Coordinates of C-alpha atoms in Angstrom, one line a residue:
X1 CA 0.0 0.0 0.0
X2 CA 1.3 3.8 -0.8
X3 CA -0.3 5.6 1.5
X4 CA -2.3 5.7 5.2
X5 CA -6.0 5.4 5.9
X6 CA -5.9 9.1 6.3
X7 CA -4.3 9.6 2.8
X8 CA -7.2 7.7 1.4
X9 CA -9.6 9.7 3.1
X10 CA -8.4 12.6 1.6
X11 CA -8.1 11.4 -1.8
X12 CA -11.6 10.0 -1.7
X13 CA -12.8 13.5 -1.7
X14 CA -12.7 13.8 -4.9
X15 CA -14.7 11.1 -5.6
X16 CA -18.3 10.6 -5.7
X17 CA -19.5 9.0 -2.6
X18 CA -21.4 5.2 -3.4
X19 CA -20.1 1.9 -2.0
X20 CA -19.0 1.4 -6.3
X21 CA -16.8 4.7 -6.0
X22 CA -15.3 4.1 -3.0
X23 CA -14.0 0.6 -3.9
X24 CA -12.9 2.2 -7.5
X25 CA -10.9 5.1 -5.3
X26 CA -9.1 2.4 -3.0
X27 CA -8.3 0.5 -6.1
X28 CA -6.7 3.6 -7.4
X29 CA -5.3 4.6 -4.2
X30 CA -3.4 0.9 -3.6
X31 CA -2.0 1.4 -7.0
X32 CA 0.1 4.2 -5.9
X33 CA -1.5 6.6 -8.1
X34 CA -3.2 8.6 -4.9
X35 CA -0.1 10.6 -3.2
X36 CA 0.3 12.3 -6.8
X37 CA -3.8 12.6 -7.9
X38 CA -4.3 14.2 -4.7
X39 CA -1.1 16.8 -4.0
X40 CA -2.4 17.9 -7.9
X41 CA -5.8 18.5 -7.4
X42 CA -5.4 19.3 -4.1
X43 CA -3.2 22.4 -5.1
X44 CA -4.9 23.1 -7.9
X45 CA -2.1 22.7 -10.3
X46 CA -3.7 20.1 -12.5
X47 CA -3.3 20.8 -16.1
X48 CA -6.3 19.5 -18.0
X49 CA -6.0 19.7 -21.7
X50 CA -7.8 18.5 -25.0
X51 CA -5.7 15.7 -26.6
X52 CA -6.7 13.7 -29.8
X53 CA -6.9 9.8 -30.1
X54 CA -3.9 8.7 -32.8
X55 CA -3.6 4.8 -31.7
X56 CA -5.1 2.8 -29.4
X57 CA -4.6 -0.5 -28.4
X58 CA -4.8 -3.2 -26.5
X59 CA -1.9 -4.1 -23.7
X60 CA -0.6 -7.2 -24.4
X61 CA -1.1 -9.8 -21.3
X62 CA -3.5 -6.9 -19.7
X63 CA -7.5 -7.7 -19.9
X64 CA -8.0 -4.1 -18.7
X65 CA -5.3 -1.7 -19.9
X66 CA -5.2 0.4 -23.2
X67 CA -2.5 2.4 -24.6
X68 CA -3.1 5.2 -25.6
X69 CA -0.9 7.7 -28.2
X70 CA -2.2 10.4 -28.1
X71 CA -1.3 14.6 -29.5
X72 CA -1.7 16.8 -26.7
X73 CA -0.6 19.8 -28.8
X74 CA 3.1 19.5 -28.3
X75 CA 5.8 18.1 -30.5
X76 CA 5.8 15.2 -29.3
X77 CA 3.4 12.4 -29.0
X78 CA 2.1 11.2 -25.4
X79 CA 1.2 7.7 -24.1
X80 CA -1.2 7.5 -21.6
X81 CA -2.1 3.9 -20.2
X82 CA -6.2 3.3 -18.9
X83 CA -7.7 0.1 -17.7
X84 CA -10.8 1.2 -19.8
X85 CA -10.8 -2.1 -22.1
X86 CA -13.8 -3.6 -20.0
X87 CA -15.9 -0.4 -21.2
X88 CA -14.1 0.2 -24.9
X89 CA -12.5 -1.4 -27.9
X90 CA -9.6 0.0 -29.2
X91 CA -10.3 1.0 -32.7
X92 CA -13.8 2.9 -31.4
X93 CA -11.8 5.5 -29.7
X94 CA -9.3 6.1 -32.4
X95 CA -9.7 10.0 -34.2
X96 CA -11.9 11.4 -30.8
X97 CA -11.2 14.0 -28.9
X98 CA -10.5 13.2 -24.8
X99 CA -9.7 14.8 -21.6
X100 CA -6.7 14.0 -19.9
X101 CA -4.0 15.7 -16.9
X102 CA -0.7 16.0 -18.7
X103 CA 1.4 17.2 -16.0
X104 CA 1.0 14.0 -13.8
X105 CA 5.0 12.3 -13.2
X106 CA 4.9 9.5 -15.2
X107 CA 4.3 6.0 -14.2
X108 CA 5.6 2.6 -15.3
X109 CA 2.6 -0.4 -16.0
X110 CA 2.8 -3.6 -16.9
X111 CA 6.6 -1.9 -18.4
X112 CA 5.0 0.9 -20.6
X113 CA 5.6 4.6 -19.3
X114 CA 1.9 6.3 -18.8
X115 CA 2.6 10.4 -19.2
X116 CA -1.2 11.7 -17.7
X117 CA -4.5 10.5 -17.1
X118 CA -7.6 10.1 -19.4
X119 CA -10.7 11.5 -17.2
X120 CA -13.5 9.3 -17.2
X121 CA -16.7 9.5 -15.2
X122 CA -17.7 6.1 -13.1
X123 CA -21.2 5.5 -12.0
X124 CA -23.4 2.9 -10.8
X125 CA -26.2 1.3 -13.2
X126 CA -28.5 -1.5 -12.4
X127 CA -25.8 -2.6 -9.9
X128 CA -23.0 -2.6 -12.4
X129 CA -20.1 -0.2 -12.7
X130 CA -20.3 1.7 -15.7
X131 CA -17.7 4.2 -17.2
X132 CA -17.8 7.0 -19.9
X133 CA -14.6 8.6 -21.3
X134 CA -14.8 11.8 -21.6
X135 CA -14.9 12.9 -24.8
X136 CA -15.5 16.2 -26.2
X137 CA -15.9 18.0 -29.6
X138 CA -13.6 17.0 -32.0
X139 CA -13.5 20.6 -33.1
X140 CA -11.8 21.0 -30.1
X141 CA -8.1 21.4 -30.9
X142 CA -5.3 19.6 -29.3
X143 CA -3.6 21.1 -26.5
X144 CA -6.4 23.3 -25.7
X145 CA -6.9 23.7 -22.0
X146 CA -9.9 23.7 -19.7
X147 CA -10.3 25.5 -16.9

């Protein structure tokens, strides 16, 4: 585990509160992900920007992660890793316009660097988890920020 009880508590703030949340926050939190996600939005120095779906794909020997490559408006190009692949197929996401933090530090899975965080919204339906990605206006262009 990365962090206390207390730490938890704190970063399940910024969750919405449901028995389906919480578990979906402590999953997050024991991944390690917490002690970053919350200093960020906690100091309000997230940077959420507009980036554009080039690739996606499956991980190999991962039932729930996709990587993504994505252009955030920069030179470069940015992968972002998701355990989404319950909720998405690969090529349905490719060409849409998503949400993600860029300035997150980045994090090694499954032995792929992940540069940021796609934002999602989980909610409860008929007693199932359910997720939508958010996506936005593809007129929206990369790099743009939201604030």
């Amino acid at each position: 585990m990365h962090g206390t009880m207390s730490d938890f508590r704190v970063f399940f703030r910024f969750f919405p509160h449901g028995v389906r949340s919480e578990r979906c926050a402590r999953r997050f939190f024991l991944h390690g992900f917490a002690s970053d996600f919350r200093i960020y939005l906690h100091d309000g120095r997230s940077d959420f920007r507009a980036v554009k779906i080039k690739d996606c794909a499956a991980v190999p020997k991962s039932k729930k992660l996709l990587c993504f490559t994505l252009d955030d408006g920069t030179d470069t190009e940015r992968t972002i890793l998701s355990g989404i692949h319950e909720y998405y197929e690969p090529e349905e996401l490719v060409g849409k316009t998503a949400i993600a933090i860029v300035n997150l530090p980045p994090r090694k899975m499954m032995g792929i660097e992940s540069c940021g965080m796609l934002i999602s919204a989980v909610y409860e339906n008929d007693g199932r988890e359910g997720l939508n990605l958010l996506i936005v206006d593809d007129k929206i262009p990369a790099g743009a920020k939201l604030y």
